[in-house]
Amino acid sequence: MKILVPIKRVADPNNANKMKVSPDGKRVVSGDLPWAINPFDEYALEAGLRLLENGATGERFGELVIVTLGPEDVQTTMRQALAMGADRGIHIPIDEEKLDAMIVAQALAAVVRLEAPDLVLMGKQAVDGDSNNVGQMLAEFLGWPMATFAMSIALEGKQIVVGREVDTGVLTLRIELPAVVTVDLRIVLSKSVRNGKTPESHAYPDDVRHISVKGIMAAKKKPIATKTLEELGVQPNLSVRYLRFEVPPARSGSTRYVESVSELVRLLHTEAKVI
Amino acid sequence: MVQVLVVAELLDRALRKTTLSAITFARQLNESKGGVFDVLVIGEGAEAVAHLATRYGARKVFWAEIPGGYVAERYAPTVAQLVQSQGHNVVVATASTYGKDLLPRVAARFGAGVASDIAGFSVESDGSIVYRRPMYAGNIYGYCTIDTPIHVVSVRQTEFEAAAEVGSESPIEAVEVIQDEVARRVEYVSLEAQKRERPELAEAEIVVSGGRALKSAENFKRLLEPLADVLGAAIGASRAACDAGYAPNDLQVGQTGKVVAPKLYIAIGISGAIQHLAGMKGSKVIVAINTNKDAPIAAVADYFLVADLFKAVPELTEELKRLKSAQA
Ligand SMILES: Cc1cc2nc3c(=O)[nH]c(=O)nc-3n(C[C@H](O)[C@H](O)[C@H](O)COP(=O)(O)OP(=O)(O)OC[C@H]3O[C@@H](n4cnc5c(N)ncnc54)[C@H](O)[C@@H]3O)c2cc1C
Ligand SMILES: Nc1ncnc2c1ncn2[C@@H]1O[C@H](COP(=O)(O)O)[C@@H](O)[C@H]1O
């Protein structure tokens, strides 16, 4: 089995409140925040590794390829994914500001046609743009079935059964491969991924695996191929264009510390008038 | 002039209230740019639901009967075909999991740009539409235009009030269902829905939300339900509480869960991580109950009760009961 995992880098999402806007308002500035793999893509990578291995013995049954659109130095982030266990990478060099969902999805579709994976496994959203578009567009461009917001995946031969986290509960789909699956948070809980090879009794930790020193060493030798948008036959025309950015106004008012439950109730009733 | 198509959302053969936010967007856009809007009711029981959708001022309500549960591959071709045959130039749905799943797939069928989860829009002097989107967990607003002939937009429910009914009735019309090969490769298995008596999270006036500090599903239920009951509130949770199984996943509030903006949000044993704040900082009044007065939730809290929740929550429930009975 071959799995393709698209990976985007984002400025440290745990410090998103430190993001700024350039004085002309035209760009978002991440300052000295470090780059990280988009958390949902890291979850997709973890899920992909779990699909391809016997979790108890570590034995591997297939190939996991990552693909990233981003500038030259995005390869540093790609190496982290390789250190986690991906086998090789494809880098499509371009500035992030020149990308939108359409271009990314078209480029990924071209890579899928070259690589012919059984499954594209990716994040449901990049937590910088918070768009949540690329997976669905990619599936349509390929004419493949999709399951977005996956919280569980069970591999059953040439099919997958996916539990999707939707507003009202869990919607389950059975899908014939090849397919596009976008993952949600709960995909990294210990029993979320089943491949028929990992013993049912095996419990993964509730998170992504740690990068080992051995993994880092191995990642240095793993190949990253470069493919340009031109080679992939994708026009670099933006269909969604950002004119400006702005830091939203802060919540007005300051925090009032209250001493007791009765004081809280009194304030909510007489001052805030919400109860 | 714009011709907008609102893609309605169905649940159990009824119109989901999310639809009314998308209709509000359509009306606002018609107000500022002229034009009309249509509604497409698609899914199981569409014809009956179409009649319910006729009271909102649409030029026309289209319906397409697709039996079985929702599968994007079965809906997208029909939506796309309608847009192209009717010449709609803006397609909108609310950014629920339904709208987020379906619209980009529809957009890709005719190569349209998508602005998802918008919080507002403006029409510039040259007539172009600029969409305002929260990005970076709500820490940045981006203002974007869509440069393709058709715009596809999903709207944030909390930012577009539910549309009220108008006097007139729109005519209804059936549309042809278009099949696509790919749909054969997807089988809808089930929807395990959480049944609740409480108001829906995204629509509730008051939300009582619990975090990791609740420590167990049992505590979560025992402490939060009576409090929510006296307040007539919906219950929410942090990711940590959902992941740990204290609360069902569909109660998660945040960047990647549900966005809420009630008049009162009570965060109980929730630290206030960036991803959580993204889903609730639009609330009118925010109360935090937390043992740590420096927890990041302080950045958005209007009232902060520094207390052990295991003691404070039952007390709060009792105090509110007294207040309510005094009011009655
Ligand atoms: C990609 C990604 C997406 C995410 N999306 C979301 C999201 O949508 N929503 C979300 O909520 N999180 C989200 N998170 C997780 C988020 O980063 C936090 O980990 C999470 O919100 C923490 O939950 P918590 O506040 O319940 O737990 P904690 O951070 O552990 O906080 C517990 C709080 O309880 C207080 N406390 C402890 N004991 C008591 C007591 N007895 N009485 C009163 N107070 C007490 C503590 O002081 C602390 O402030 C996301 C994370 C990632 C990586
Ligand atoms: N520049 C990129 N390179 C590789 N994958 C990307 C890129 N941008 C988005 N993606 C993928 O598309 C998913 C959804 O992104 P978005 O639609 O932008 O929220 C992400 O989780 C990634 O898997």
Short mmCIF file of C-alpha atoms and ligand atoms in Angstrom, two decimals, chain A residues 6-8 38 40-41 67-70 96 99 101 104 108 122-126 129-135, ligand 2:
data_model
loop_
_atom_site.label_atom_id
_atom_site.label_comp_id
_atom_site.label_asym_id
_atom_site.label_seq_id
_atom_site.Cartn_x
_atom_site.Cartn_y
_atom_site.Cartn_z
CA PRO A 6 0.52 16.46 1.90
CA ILE A 7 2.19 18.53 4.57
CA LYS A 8 2.08 22.25 5.09
CA ASN A 38 0.53 21.85 10.50
CA PHE A 40 -3.57 18.15 11.38
CA ASP A 41 -0.97 17.07 8.82
CA VAL A 67 4.57 16.38 -0.48
CA THR A 68 4.92 20.05 0.38
CA LEU A 69 4.42 23.32 -1.45
CA GLY A 70 6.55 26.02 0.08
CA GLU A 96 3.33 30.47 0.49
CA LEU A 99 -0.73 29.80 -3.03
CA ALA A 101 -6.52 26.14 -2.24
CA VAL A 104 -2.43 23.53 -4.00
CA LEU A 108 -1.38 17.74 -5.43
CA MET A 122 -4.12 14.87 4.92
CA GLY A 123 -5.15 17.43 7.50
CA LYS A 124 -8.72 18.71 7.46
CA GLN A 125 -7.38 22.24 7.65
CA ALA A 126 -4.20 24.24 7.77
CA GLY A 129 -5.49 30.04 6.91
CA ASP A 130 -8.13 27.90 8.65
CA SER A 131 -9.65 27.28 5.21
CA ASN A 132 -10.54 23.61 5.11
CA ASN A 133 -10.76 23.39 1.32
CA VAL A 134 -7.84 21.56 -0.25
CA GLY A 135 -8.81 17.93 0.48
N1 LIG C 2 1.38 24.39 0.92
C1 LIG C 2 0.89 23.15 1.13
N2 LIG C 2 1.66 22.07 0.92
C2 LIG C 2 1.20 20.82 1.14
N3 LIG C 2 -0.04 20.56 1.56
C3 LIG C 2 -0.87 21.59 1.78
C4 LIG C 2 -0.46 22.93 1.57
N4 LIG C 2 -1.49 23.74 1.89
C5 LIG C 2 -2.51 22.93 2.28
N5 LIG C 2 -2.12 21.64 2.21
C6 LIG C 2 -2.91 20.44 2.61
O1 LIG C 2 -4.29 20.74 2.58
C7 LIG C 2 -4.87 20.57 3.87
C8 LIG C 2 -6.01 21.53 4.06
O2 LIG C 2 -5.55 22.85 3.94
P1 LIG C 2 -6.52 24.12 3.83
O3 LIG C 2 -7.59 23.74 2.87
O4 LIG C 2 -5.62 25.22 3.34
O5 LIG C 2 -7.05 24.37 5.20
C9 LIG C 2 -3.70 20.74 4.84
O6 LIG C 2 -3.95 20.10 6.06
C10 LIG C 2 -2.58 20.07 4.04
O7 LIG C 2 -2.64 18.67 4.14
#
